[in-house]
Amino acid sequence: MRAMKIALILLACVALLLIAGCAVSPEVEERRLAVEAEIDAILSQPLPPEYGEMQRCLRDTDFRNFRALDQRHILFEGRRDRLWVNTLRTRCPDLRHGHVLVVKQFSATRMCDTDRFYATDWFDWPWYRRWPWHWGGGWTTGMQCSLGRFQPVTADQVAEIEAVLRQP
């Protein structure tokens, strides 16, 4: 009985140390919030009507490439130099480590707000073609994240966002 109590106490201590190790300093959190506020301000700048409105979905044919700007924003590059920024519903720490977005879409031809995805790299994709019995469940290499709306942006806005993200 005594050994069990000691084991539980040790387990609780290890759990507390792990939780404390994941904590973020107030300065780091303040900086993150300030950066997000700056990005929100850049994205709130009005655009001429030809850029269109914020969209709930993008068709697969609307964009040709994507890249993570940070843990919360993805830039989608379209035809004819069209650009959209998708502000994710929550931060996605694995986003910058992947080169492929595996999206669990509700539509076969569109990627929409609230669709879930994970980022992976070329060696893990397409895992469903190599191991068809894993389709629908499968192994993922990262955290699942959720898309937000697609906001049209200018190249200048993207440059401003990247400048904010480069600041120390």
mmCIF file of N, CA and C in Angstrom, residues 5 16 20 31 34 40 45 55 58 73-74 77 109 112 120 123 135 139 149 152 166 168:
data_model
loop_
_atom_site.group_PDB
_atom_site.id
_atom_site.type_symbol
_atom_site.label_atom_id
_atom_site.label_comp_id
_atom_site.label_asym_id
_atom_site.label_seq_id
_atom_site.Cartn_x
_atom_site.Cartn_y
_atom_site.Cartn_z
ATOM 1 N N LYS A 5 1.205 4.437 -2.817
ATOM 2 C CA LYS A 5 1.094 5.868 -2.514
ATOM 3 C C LYS A 5 2.316 6.616 -3.050
ATOM 4 N N LEU A 16 3.084 17.156 -13.047
ATOM 5 C CA LEU A 16 3.222 18.591 -12.792
ATOM 6 C C LEU A 16 4.448 19.172 -13.489
ATOM 7 N N ALA A 20 4.364 22.057 -16.272
ATOM 8 C CA ALA A 20 5.162 23.272 -16.084
ATOM 9 C C ALA A 20 6.106 23.484 -17.262
ATOM 10 N N ARG A 31 4.111 38.766 -26.533
ATOM 11 C CA ARG A 31 4.637 38.978 -27.889
ATOM 12 C C ARG A 31 3.734 38.307 -28.922
ATOM 13 N N ALA A 34 0.611 40.318 -29.355
ATOM 14 C CA ALA A 34 0.888 41.563 -30.085
ATOM 15 C C ALA A 34 1.046 41.290 -31.584
ATOM 16 N N ASP A 40 -3.955 40.924 -37.491
ATOM 17 C CA ASP A 40 -5.384 41.222 -37.617
ATOM 18 C C ASP A 40 -5.598 42.620 -38.188
ATOM 19 N N GLN A 45 -7.476 45.795 -43.302
ATOM 20 C CA GLN A 45 -7.389 46.899 -44.265
ATOM 21 C C GLN A 45 -8.364 46.644 -45.418
ATOM 22 N N GLN A 55 -14.274 34.439 -48.277
ATOM 23 C CA GLN A 55 -15.001 33.275 -48.764
ATOM 24 C C GLN A 55 -14.990 32.160 -47.734
ATOM 25 N N LEU A 58 -12.807 27.484 -50.868
ATOM 26 C CA LEU A 58 -12.024 27.641 -52.096
ATOM 27 C C LEU A 58 -12.143 26.334 -52.871
ATOM 28 N N HIS A 73 -1.825 31.151 -39.521
ATOM 29 C CA HIS A 73 -2.176 31.718 -40.822
ATOM 30 C C HIS A 73 -1.527 30.933 -41.955
ATOM 31 N N ILE A 74 -2.335 30.601 -42.958
ATOM 32 C CA ILE A 74 -1.844 29.913 -44.155
ATOM 33 C C ILE A 74 -2.118 30.820 -45.355
ATOM 34 N N GLU A 77 -1.949 30.523 -52.629
ATOM 35 C CA GLU A 77 -1.590 31.242 -53.847
ATOM 36 C C GLU A 77 -2.401 30.674 -54.994
ATOM 37 N N THR A 109 -14.635 18.719 -54.065
ATOM 38 C CA THR A 109 -13.935 19.677 -54.915
ATOM 39 C C THR A 109 -13.622 21.005 -54.235
ATOM 40 N N CYS A 112 -13.232 24.017 -47.251
ATOM 41 C CA CYS A 112 -14.117 25.011 -46.622
ATOM 42 C C CYS A 112 -13.764 25.290 -45.173
ATOM 43 N N THR A 120 1.682 17.271 -43.219
ATOM 44 C CA THR A 120 2.597 16.135 -43.285
ATOM 45 C C THR A 120 3.672 16.473 -44.302
ATOM 46 N N PHE A 123 7.044 12.414 -47.813
ATOM 47 C CA PHE A 123 7.326 10.993 -47.625
ATOM 48 C C PHE A 123 6.161 10.254 -46.976
ATOM 49 N N TRP A 135 -7.367 3.878 -44.910
ATOM 50 C CA TRP A 135 -8.187 4.991 -45.375
ATOM 51 C C TRP A 135 -9.312 5.246 -44.383
ATOM 52 N N TRP A 139 -2.828 6.668 -40.092
ATOM 53 C CA TRP A 139 -1.851 7.305 -39.238
ATOM 54 C C TRP A 139 -1.682 8.728 -39.702
ATOM 55 N N ARG A 149 -12.004 31.004 -42.531
ATOM 56 C CA ARG A 149 -12.450 31.549 -43.821
ATOM 57 C C ARG A 149 -11.245 32.010 -44.636
ATOM 58 N N PRO A 152 -9.261 37.314 -49.120
ATOM 59 C CA PRO A 152 -8.385 37.803 -50.189
ATOM 60 C C PRO A 152 -7.444 38.874 -49.648
ATOM 61 N N ARG A 166 8.904 38.474 -38.820
ATOM 62 C CA ARG A 166 10.377 38.448 -38.739
ATOM 63 C C ARG A 166 10.917 39.286 -37.585
ATOM 64 N N PRO A 168 12.050 40.590 -34.078
ATOM 65 C CA PRO A 168 12.482 39.831 -32.880
ATOM 66 C C PRO A 168 11.534 40.003 -31.715
#
